[in-house]
mmCIF file of N, CA and C in Angstrom:
data_model
loop_
_atom_site.group_PDB
_atom_site.id
_atom_site.type_symbol
_atom_site.label_atom_id
_atom_site.label_comp_id
_atom_site.label_asym_id
_atom_site.label_seq_id
_atom_site.Cartn_x
_atom_site.Cartn_y
_atom_site.Cartn_z
ATOM 1 N N GLN A 1 -18.423 3.998 -6.886
ATOM 2 C CA GLN A 1 -17.910 3.368 -5.729
ATOM 3 C C GLN A 1 -16.470 2.968 -6.148
ATOM 4 N N VAL A 2 -16.102 2.898 -5.880
ATOM 5 C CA VAL A 2 -14.292 2.527 -5.936
ATOM 6 C C VAL A 2 -13.944 1.216 -5.513
ATOM 7 N N GLN A 3 -13.684 -0.080 -5.946
ATOM 8 C CA GLN A 3 -12.921 -1.129 -5.508
ATOM 9 C C GLN A 3 -11.636 -0.768 -5.271
ATOM 10 N N VAL A 4 -10.852 -1.310 -4.394
ATOM 11 C CA VAL A 4 -10.110 -1.386 -3.827
ATOM 12 C C VAL A 4 -8.971 -2.873 -3.723
ATOM 13 N N GLU A 5 -8.275 -3.826 -3.990
ATOM 14 C CA GLU A 5 -7.871 -4.532 -3.795
ATOM 15 C C GLU A 5 -7.245 -5.296 -3.948
ATOM 16 N N GLU A 6 -5.964 -6.277 -2.946
ATOM 17 C CA GLU A 6 -5.662 -6.318 -2.817
ATOM 18 C C GLU A 6 -4.961 -7.830 -2.347
ATOM 19 N N SER A 7 -2.917 -8.017 -2.274
ATOM 20 C CA SER A 7 -3.329 -9.266 -2.744
ATOM 21 C C SER A 7 -1.718 -9.238 -2.603
ATOM 22 N N GLY A 8 -1.272 -10.763 -2.355
ATOM 23 C CA GLY A 8 0.280 -10.962 -2.291
ATOM 24 C C GLY A 8 0.733 -11.027 -0.514
ATOM 25 N N GLY A 9 0.057 -11.396 0.486
ATOM 26 C CA GLY A 9 0.113 -11.976 1.217
ATOM 27 C C GLY A 9 0.685 -12.710 1.673
ATOM 28 N N GLY A 10 1.200 -13.233 2.737
ATOM 29 C CA GLY A 10 1.475 -14.257 3.187
ATOM 30 C C GLY A 10 2.096 -14.653 4.412
ATOM 31 N N LEU A 11 3.088 -15.717 4.910
ATOM 32 C CA LEU A 11 3.470 -15.978 5.289
ATOM 33 C C LEU A 11 5.214 -16.225 5.074
ATOM 34 N N VAL A 12 5.936 -16.230 5.643
ATOM 35 C CA VAL A 12 7.624 -15.700 5.288
ATOM 36 C C VAL A 12 8.069 -15.939 6.655
ATOM 37 N N GLN A 13 9.718 -16.171 6.242
ATOM 38 C CA GLN A 13 10.913 -15.827 7.162
ATOM 39 C C GLN A 13 11.679 -15.032 7.393
ATOM 40 N N ALA A 14 12.246 -14.840 8.011
ATOM 41 C CA ALA A 14 12.752 -12.970 8.623
ATOM 42 C C ALA A 14 14.254 -13.449 7.292
ATOM 43 N N GLY A 15 14.411 -11.872 6.787
ATOM 44 C CA GLY A 15 15.288 -11.683 5.932
ATOM 45 C C GLY A 15 14.299 -12.892 4.469
ATOM 46 N N GLY A 16 13.433 -12.800 4.373
ATOM 47 C CA GLY A 16 12.913 -12.744 3.081
ATOM 48 C C GLY A 16 12.074 -12.150 2.262
ATOM 49 N N SER A 17 11.163 -12.035 0.949
ATOM 50 C CA SER A 17 10.936 -10.929 0.570
ATOM 51 C C SER A 17 9.475 -11.512 0.144
ATOM 52 N N LEU A 18 9.064 -10.690 0.215
ATOM 53 C CA LEU A 18 7.292 -10.727 -0.822
ATOM 54 C C LEU A 18 6.916 -9.234 -1.496
ATOM 55 N N ARG A 19 5.457 -9.686 -2.771
ATOM 56 C CA ARG A 19 5.516 -8.136 -3.404
ATOM 57 C C ARG A 19 4.459 -8.667 -3.316
ATOM 58 N N LEU A 20 3.718 -7.217 -2.643
ATOM 59 C CA LEU A 20 1.600 -7.260 -2.340
ATOM 60 C C LEU A 20 1.756 -6.051 -3.336
ATOM 61 N N SER A 21 0.379 -6.373 -4.204
ATOM 62 C CA SER A 21 -0.310 -5.553 -5.517
ATOM 63 C C SER A 21 -1.472 -5.193 -4.549
ATOM 64 N N CYS A 22 -2.053 -4.102 -5.839
ATOM 65 C CA CYS A 22 -3.158 -3.426 -5.177
ATOM 66 C C CYS A 22 -3.536 -2.796 -6.731
ATOM 67 N N THR A 23 -4.824 -3.082 -6.750
ATOM 68 C CA THR A 23 -5.676 -2.299 -8.404
ATOM 69 C C THR A 23 -6.963 -1.850 -7.530
ATOM 70 N N ALA A 24 -6.968 -0.433 -7.679
ATOM 71 C CA ALA A 24 -8.305 0.198 -7.639
ATOM 72 C C ALA A 24 -9.105 0.871 -9.118
ATOM 73 N N SER A 25 -10.112 0.270 -9.036
ATOM 74 C CA SER A 25 -11.189 0.055 -10.289
ATOM 75 C C SER A 25 -12.021 1.571 -10.398
ATOM 76 N N THR A 26 -10.725 2.458 -11.287
ATOM 77 C CA THR A 26 -11.212 3.423 -11.959
ATOM 78 C C THR A 26 -9.776 3.836 -12.418
ATOM 79 N N SER A 27 -10.053 4.565 -13.534
ATOM 80 C CA SER A 27 -9.472 5.414 -14.083
ATOM 81 C C SER A 27 -8.013 5.924 -13.073
ATOM 82 N N SER A 28 -7.080 5.615 -14.291
ATOM 83 C CA SER A 28 -5.607 6.207 -13.519
ATOM 84 C C SER A 28 -5.109 7.442 -12.911
ATOM 85 N N ASN A 29 -6.338 7.880 -14.343
ATOM 86 C CA ASN A 29 -5.772 9.441 -14.192
ATOM 87 C C ASN A 29 -6.863 10.536 -13.107
ATOM 88 N N ARG A 30 -7.941 9.817 -12.699
ATOM 89 C CA ARG A 30 -8.126 9.858 -10.932
ATOM 90 C C ARG A 30 -7.926 10.164 -10.398
ATOM 91 N N ILE A 31 -6.500 9.119 -10.057
ATOM 92 C CA ILE A 31 -5.661 8.815 -8.430
ATOM 93 C C ILE A 31 -5.073 9.555 -8.517
ATOM 94 N N LEU A 32 -4.943 10.186 -7.521
ATOM 95 C CA LEU A 32 -3.913 11.301 -6.963
ATOM 96 C C LEU A 32 -2.464 10.663 -6.705
ATOM 97 N N TYR A 33 -3.359 9.605 -5.689
ATOM 98 C CA TYR A 33 -1.967 8.643 -4.686
ATOM 99 C C TYR A 33 -2.397 7.869 -4.383
ATOM 100 N N MET A 34 -1.906 6.443 -4.715
ATOM 101 C CA MET A 34 -1.856 5.196 -3.327
ATOM 102 C C MET A 34 -0.718 5.423 -2.622
ATOM 103 N N ALA A 35 -1.367 4.568 -0.870
ATOM 104 C CA ALA A 35 0.058 4.419 -0.121
ATOM 105 C C ALA A 35 -0.690 2.295 0.619
ATOM 106 N N TRP A 36 -0.156 2.183 0.808
ATOM 107 C CA TRP A 36 0.395 0.814 1.503
ATOM 108 C C TRP A 36 0.002 1.410 2.982
ATOM 109 N N TYR A 37 -0.460 0.961 4.033
ATOM 110 C CA TYR A 37 -0.489 0.953 5.689
ATOM 111 C C TYR A 37 -0.438 -0.498 6.156
ATOM 112 N N ARG A 38 -0.291 -0.769 7.286
ATOM 113 C CA ARG A 38 -0.069 -1.408 7.799
ATOM 114 C C ARG A 38 -0.598 -1.556 9.392
ATOM 115 N N GLN A 39 -1.454 -2.649 10.047
ATOM 116 C CA GLN A 39 -2.072 -2.586 10.967
ATOM 117 C C GLN A 39 -1.666 -3.616 11.992
ATOM 118 N N ALA A 40 -0.288 -4.155 13.058
ATOM 119 C CA ALA A 40 -0.507 -5.341 13.265
ATOM 120 C C ALA A 40 -1.285 -4.456 14.690
ATOM 121 N N PRO A 41 -1.944 -6.053 15.196
ATOM 122 C CA PRO A 41 -2.469 -6.509 16.692
ATOM 123 C C PRO A 41 -2.198 -5.095 17.697
ATOM 124 N N GLY A 42 -3.316 -4.999 18.534
ATOM 125 C CA GLY A 42 -3.357 -3.653 19.388
ATOM 126 C C GLY A 42 -2.403 -2.991 19.191
ATOM 127 N N THR A 43 -2.171 -2.498 17.781
ATOM 128 C CA THR A 43 -1.172 -0.758 17.531
ATOM 129 C C THR A 43 -2.714 -0.146 16.680
ATOM 130 N N GLN A 44 -1.919 0.875 16.142
ATOM 131 C CA GLN A 44 -2.691 1.646 15.249
ATOM 132 C C GLN A 44 -2.357 1.688 13.657
ATOM 133 N N ARG A 45 -3.165 1.741 13.330
ATOM 134 C CA ARG A 45 -2.962 1.771 11.158
ATOM 135 C C ARG A 45 -1.609 2.709 11.253
ATOM 136 N N GLU A 46 -0.458 2.532 10.267
ATOM 137 C CA GLU A 46 0.367 3.656 10.415
ATOM 138 C C GLU A 46 0.509 3.089 8.660
ATOM 139 N N LEU A 47 0.991 3.998 8.342
ATOM 140 C CA LEU A 47 1.683 4.735 6.730
ATOM 141 C C LEU A 47 2.741 3.700 6.463
ATOM 142 N N VAL A 48 2.893 3.222 5.985
ATOM 143 C CA VAL A 48 4.046 2.476 5.167
ATOM 144 C C VAL A 48 4.764 2.910 4.154
ATOM 145 N N ALA A 49 3.791 3.200 2.864
ATOM 146 C CA ALA A 49 4.609 4.056 1.936
ATOM 147 C C ALA A 49 3.457 4.538 1.268
ATOM 148 N N GLN A 50 3.842 5.783 0.192
ATOM 149 C CA GLN A 50 2.873 6.480 -0.358
ATOM 150 C C GLN A 50 3.600 6.680 -1.665
ATOM 151 N N ARG A 51 2.988 6.698 -2.948
ATOM 152 C CA ARG A 51 3.138 7.469 -3.767
ATOM 153 C C ARG A 51 2.566 7.944 -4.734
ATOM 154 N N THR A 52 2.611 9.354 -5.615
ATOM 155 C CA THR A 52 1.363 10.012 -5.931
ATOM 156 C C THR A 52 1.675 9.971 -7.128
ATOM 157 N N ALA A 53 0.624 10.310 -8.292
ATOM 158 C CA ALA A 53 0.579 10.398 -9.335
ATOM 159 C C ALA A 53 1.536 10.727 -10.465
ATOM 160 N N SER A 54 2.202 12.176 -9.489
ATOM 161 C CA SER A 54 3.356 12.627 -10.093
ATOM 162 C C SER A 54 4.439 11.895 -9.709
ATOM 163 N N GLY A 55 4.624 10.122 -9.108
ATOM 164 C CA GLY A 55 5.835 9.660 -8.743
ATOM 165 C C GLY A 55 6.578 10.205 -8.011
ATOM 166 N N ARG A 56 5.765 11.059 -6.803
ATOM 167 C CA ARG A 56 6.918 11.660 -5.578
ATOM 168 C C ARG A 56 6.638 10.041 -3.961
ATOM 169 N N THR A 57 7.853 9.859 -3.762
ATOM 170 C CA THR A 57 6.968 8.871 -2.697
ATOM 171 C C THR A 57 7.730 9.050 -0.891
ATOM 172 N N SER A 58 7.122 8.491 -0.396
ATOM 173 C CA SER A 58 7.565 8.455 0.626
ATOM 174 C C SER A 58 7.436 7.095 1.505
ATOM 175 N N TYR A 59 8.236 7.226 2.964
ATOM 176 C CA TYR A 59 8.583 5.964 3.308
ATOM 177 C C TYR A 59 7.856 5.872 4.465
ATOM 178 N N ALA A 60 7.667 5.169 5.331
ATOM 179 C CA ALA A 60 7.976 5.334 6.996
ATOM 180 C C ALA A 60 9.500 4.846 7.405
ATOM 181 N N ASP A 61 10.211 5.254 8.897
ATOM 182 C CA ASP A 61 11.602 5.259 8.826
ATOM 183 C C ASP A 61 11.474 3.737 8.881
ATOM 184 N N ALA A 62 11.278 3.135 9.549
ATOM 185 C CA ALA A 62 11.227 1.404 9.928
ATOM 186 C C ALA A 62 11.812 0.733 8.449
ATOM 187 N N VAL A 63 10.914 0.883 7.141
ATOM 188 C CA VAL A 63 10.827 0.534 6.000
ATOM 189 C C VAL A 63 11.761 1.254 5.032
ATOM 190 N N LYS A 64 12.594 1.835 5.439
ATOM 191 C CA LYS A 64 13.743 2.726 4.695
ATOM 192 C C LYS A 64 14.362 2.011 3.713
ATOM 193 N N GLY A 65 14.756 1.738 2.610
ATOM 194 C CA GLY A 65 15.916 1.276 2.341
ATOM 195 C C GLY A 65 15.439 -0.846 2.243
ATOM 196 N N ARG A 66 14.444 -0.987 2.407
ATOM 197 C CA ARG A 66 13.962 -2.700 3.353
ATOM 198 C C ARG A 66 13.082 -2.564 1.321
ATOM 199 N N PHE A 67 12.133 -1.638 1.380
ATOM 200 C CA PHE A 67 10.436 -2.060 0.878
ATOM 201 C C PHE A 67 11.118 -0.751 0.183
ATOM 202 N N THR A 68 9.763 -1.217 -1.336
ATOM 203 C CA THR A 68 9.907 -0.585 -2.252
ATOM 204 C C THR A 68 8.378 0.087 -2.850
ATOM 205 N N ILE A 69 7.887 1.282 -2.645
ATOM 206 C CA ILE A 69 6.647 1.317 -3.453
ATOM 207 C C ILE A 69 6.236 1.307 -5.331
ATOM 208 N N ALA A 70 5.976 0.953 -6.046
ATOM 209 C CA ALA A 70 5.953 1.711 -7.335
ATOM 210 C C ALA A 70 4.798 1.290 -8.348
ATOM 211 N N TRP A 71 4.546 1.697 -9.451
ATOM 212 C CA TRP A 71 3.297 1.985 -10.120
ATOM 213 C C TRP A 71 3.604 0.934 -11.128
ATOM 214 N N GLY A 72 2.464 0.042 -11.069
ATOM 215 C CA GLY A 72 2.310 -0.583 -11.901
ATOM 216 C C GLY A 72 2.184 -0.196 -14.209
ATOM 217 N N ASN A 73 2.132 -1.045 -14.458
ATOM 218 C CA ASN A 73 2.120 -1.116 -15.572
ATOM 219 C C ASN A 73 0.393 0.594 -16.167
ATOM 220 N N ALA A 74 -0.414 0.683 -15.631
ATOM 221 C CA ALA A 74 -1.187 1.147 -15.545
ATOM 222 C C ALA A 74 -0.838 2.199 -14.110
ATOM 223 N N LYS A 75 -1.214 2.994 -14.086
ATOM 224 C CA LYS A 75 -1.132 3.701 -12.791
ATOM 225 C C LYS A 75 -2.709 4.323 -11.341
ATOM 226 N N ASN A 76 -3.072 2.254 -11.836
ATOM 227 C CA ASN A 76 -4.093 1.913 -11.161
ATOM 228 C C ASN A 76 -3.891 0.820 -10.578
ATOM 229 N N THR A 77 -2.043 0.627 -10.395
ATOM 230 C CA THR A 77 -2.346 -0.461 -10.100
ATOM 231 C C THR A 77 -0.707 -0.199 -8.915
ATOM 232 N N VAL A 78 -0.692 -0.713 -8.077
ATOM 233 C CA VAL A 78 0.575 -0.273 -7.411
ATOM 234 C C VAL A 78 1.256 -1.380 -6.522
ATOM 235 N N PHE A 79 2.783 -1.344 -6.120
ATOM 236 C CA PHE A 79 3.085 -2.729 -5.847
ATOM 237 C C PHE A 79 3.723 -2.649 -4.532
ATOM 238 N N LEU A 80 3.750 -3.077 -3.300
ATOM 239 C CA LEU A 80 5.029 -2.786 -2.501
ATOM 240 C C LEU A 80 5.969 -4.312 -2.631
ATOM 241 N N GLN A 81 6.962 -4.113 -2.864
ATOM 242 C CA GLN A 81 7.898 -4.637 -2.844
ATOM 243 C C GLN A 81 8.920 -4.519 -1.348
ATOM 244 N N MET A 82 8.571 -6.031 -0.839
ATOM 245 C CA MET A 82 9.173 -5.754 0.626
ATOM 246 C C MET A 82 10.282 -7.160 0.935
ATOM 247 N N ASN A 83 11.441 -6.255 0.853
ATOM 248 C CA ASN A 83 12.639 -6.746 1.472
ATOM 249 C C ASN A 83 13.303 -8.011 2.907
ATOM 250 N N SER A 84 14.474 -8.046 2.434
ATOM 251 C CA SER A 84 14.363 -8.039 4.308
ATOM 252 C C SER A 84 13.663 -8.265 5.311
ATOM 253 N N LEU A 85 12.266 -8.963 5.696
ATOM 254 C CA LEU A 85 11.674 -8.591 5.509
ATOM 255 C C LEU A 85 12.084 -9.334 6.972
ATOM 256 N N LYS A 86 11.447 -8.418 9.110
ATOM 257 C CA LYS A 86 11.453 -8.947 9.903
ATOM 258 C C LYS A 86 10.217 -8.988 10.474
ATOM 259 N N PRO A 87 10.180 -9.728 11.886
ATOM 260 C CA PRO A 87 9.567 -10.497 12.198
ATOM 261 C C PRO A 87 8.624 -9.121 12.757
ATOM 262 N N GLU A 88 8.855 -8.129 12.813
ATOM 263 C CA GLU A 88 8.124 -6.652 13.571
ATOM 264 C C GLU A 88 7.435 -6.314 12.056
ATOM 265 N N ASP A 89 7.466 -6.383 10.820
ATOM 266 C CA ASP A 89 7.077 -5.936 9.834
ATOM 267 C C ASP A 89 5.650 -7.204 10.146
ATOM 268 N N THR A 90 5.316 -8.057 10.913
ATOM 269 C CA THR A 90 3.665 -8.568 10.937
ATOM 270 C C THR A 90 3.492 -7.753 11.006
ATOM 271 N N ALA A 91 2.074 -8.069 10.252
ATOM 272 C CA ALA A 91 0.618 -6.819 9.941
ATOM 273 C C ALA A 91 -0.267 -6.937 9.107
ATOM 274 N N VAL A 92 -1.673 -6.727 9.267
ATOM 275 C CA VAL A 92 -2.454 -7.004 7.930
ATOM 276 C C VAL A 92 -2.187 -5.563 6.568
ATOM 277 N N TYR A 93 -1.784 -5.453 5.689
ATOM 278 C CA TYR A 93 -1.298 -4.841 5.254
ATOM 279 C C TYR A 93 -2.682 -4.122 4.094
ATOM 280 N N TYR A 94 -3.081 -2.565 4.123
ATOM 281 C CA TYR A 94 -3.794 -2.341 3.398
ATOM 282 C C TYR A 94 -3.643 -1.149 2.566
ATOM 283 N N CYS A 95 -4.308 -1.434 1.499
ATOM 284 C CA CYS A 95 -4.242 -0.506 0.592
ATOM 285 C C CYS A 95 -4.741 0.713 0.538
ATOM 286 N N ALA A 96 -4.895 2.018 -0.019
ATOM 287 C CA ALA A 96 -5.729 2.670 0.172
ATOM 288 C C ALA A 96 -5.689 3.425 -1.489
ATOM 289 N N ALA A 97 -6.702 4.458 -2.585
ATOM 290 C CA ALA A 97 -6.189 5.238 -3.551
ATOM 291 C C ALA A 97 -7.520 6.166 -2.932
ATOM 292 N N GLN A 98 -6.431 7.538 -3.419
ATOM 293 C CA GLN A 98 -7.728 8.781 -2.974
ATOM 294 C C GLN A 98 -7.313 9.386 -4.562
ATOM 295 N N VAL A 99 -9.629 8.918 -5.237
ATOM 296 C CA VAL A 99 -9.427 9.506 -6.020
ATOM 297 C C VAL A 99 -10.035 10.848 -6.579
ATOM 298 N N ASP A 100 -9.741 11.378 -7.828
ATOM 299 C CA ASP A 100 -10.330 13.127 -7.418
ATOM 300 C C ASP A 100 -11.633 12.397 -8.715
ATOM 301 N N HIS A 101 -13.159 13.507 -8.231
ATOM 302 C CA HIS A 101 -14.044 12.888 -8.482
ATOM 303 C C HIS A 101 -14.794 13.924 -9.101
ATOM 304 N N ASP A 102 -14.405 15.119 -9.716
ATOM 305 C CA ASP A 102 -14.893 16.959 -9.644
ATOM 306 C C ASP A 102 -14.899 17.349 -8.535
ATOM 307 N N VAL A 103 -16.065 16.901 -8.305
ATOM 308 C CA VAL A 103 -16.550 17.265 -7.719
ATOM 309 C C VAL A 103 -15.939 16.801 -6.019
ATOM 310 N N GLY A 104 -14.691 15.926 -5.892
ATOM 311 C CA GLY A 104 -14.112 16.139 -4.544
ATOM 312 C C GLY A 104 -13.931 15.006 -4.543
ATOM 313 N N TYR A 105 -12.062 15.285 -2.981
ATOM 314 C CA TYR A 105 -11.563 13.826 -3.427
ATOM 315 C C TYR A 105 -12.424 12.857 -2.232
ATOM 316 N N HIS A 106 -11.914 11.288 -2.791
ATOM 317 C CA HIS A 106 -12.178 10.767 -1.385
ATOM 318 C C HIS A 106 -11.242 9.244 -1.381
ATOM 319 N N GLU A 107 -10.696 9.156 0.039
ATOM 320 C CA GLU A 107 -9.983 8.074 0.164
ATOM 321 C C GLU A 107 -10.651 7.234 0.433
ATOM 322 N N TYR A 108 -10.556 5.852 -0.793
ATOM 323 C CA TYR A 108 -10.777 4.237 -0.946
ATOM 324 C C TYR A 108 -10.023 3.273 -0.289
ATOM 325 N N TRP A 109 -10.655 2.223 0.877
ATOM 326 C CA TRP A 109 -9.906 0.668 1.296
ATOM 327 C C TRP A 109 -9.759 -0.074 0.818
ATOM 328 N N GLY A 110 -9.091 -0.836 0.689
ATOM 329 C CA GLY A 110 -8.578 -2.889 0.506
ATOM 330 C C GLY A 110 -9.413 -3.376 2.046
ATOM 331 N N GLN A 111 -9.668 -4.294 1.621
ATOM 332 C CA GLN A 111 -10.093 -5.400 2.782
ATOM 333 C C GLN A 111 -8.573 -5.317 3.262
ATOM 334 N N GLY A 112 -7.250 -5.385 3.246
ATOM 335 C CA GLY A 112 -6.112 -6.075 4.124
ATOM 336 C C GLY A 112 -5.930 -7.637 3.168
ATOM 337 N N THR A 113 -5.134 -7.368 3.447
ATOM 338 C CA THR A 113 -3.475 -8.514 3.432
ATOM 339 C C THR A 113 -3.117 -9.097 3.980
ATOM 340 N N PRO A 114 -3.143 -10.067 4.618
ATOM 341 C CA PRO A 114 -2.064 -10.371 5.955
ATOM 342 C C PRO A 114 -0.776 -10.878 5.194
ATOM 343 N N VAL A 115 0.156 -10.186 6.630
ATOM 344 C CA VAL A 115 1.888 -10.503 5.945
ATOM 345 C C VAL A 115 1.892 -11.370 8.218
ATOM 346 N N THR A 116 3.394 -12.201 7.146
ATOM 347 C CA THR A 116 3.552 -13.113 8.375
ATOM 348 C C THR A 116 4.701 -13.448 8.447
ATOM 349 N N VAL A 117 5.658 -12.591 9.328
ATOM 350 C CA VAL A 117 7.016 -13.504 9.466
ATOM 351 C C VAL A 117 7.291 -13.360 10.365
ATOM 352 N N SER A 118 7.532 -14.898 9.875
ATOM 353 C CA SER A 118 8.306 -16.455 10.920
ATOM 354 C C SER A 118 10.260 -15.685 11.442
ATOM 355 N N SER A 119 10.552 -15.751 12.932
ATOM 356 C CA SER A 119 11.543 -15.927 13.378
ATOM 357 C C SER A 119 12.825 -16.893 12.980
#
């Protein structure tokens, strides 16, 4: 069983920045990608940013140019740098890791870290 743990959420004023961290408890060479999702009250969970083991990145249109996803020193840790935050970025942010178990793949999720952006 792989554990995924997020940290770094909190309260920030509009225009401010936060950095979220996420670590998966598995060897970095088994991770195919890690991603950040978010879910605001009354909405569906949406993909915010994803980074593959090969380094490819993708972002939701709503965060392009403001958010950056990057690996840590080991590729079982990923950061989400969030700049120019807006009230509409308020949500619980979840980290996911896709892991190769040789016999198949499985996606693991963290418990989420809340981000609140005040206007």
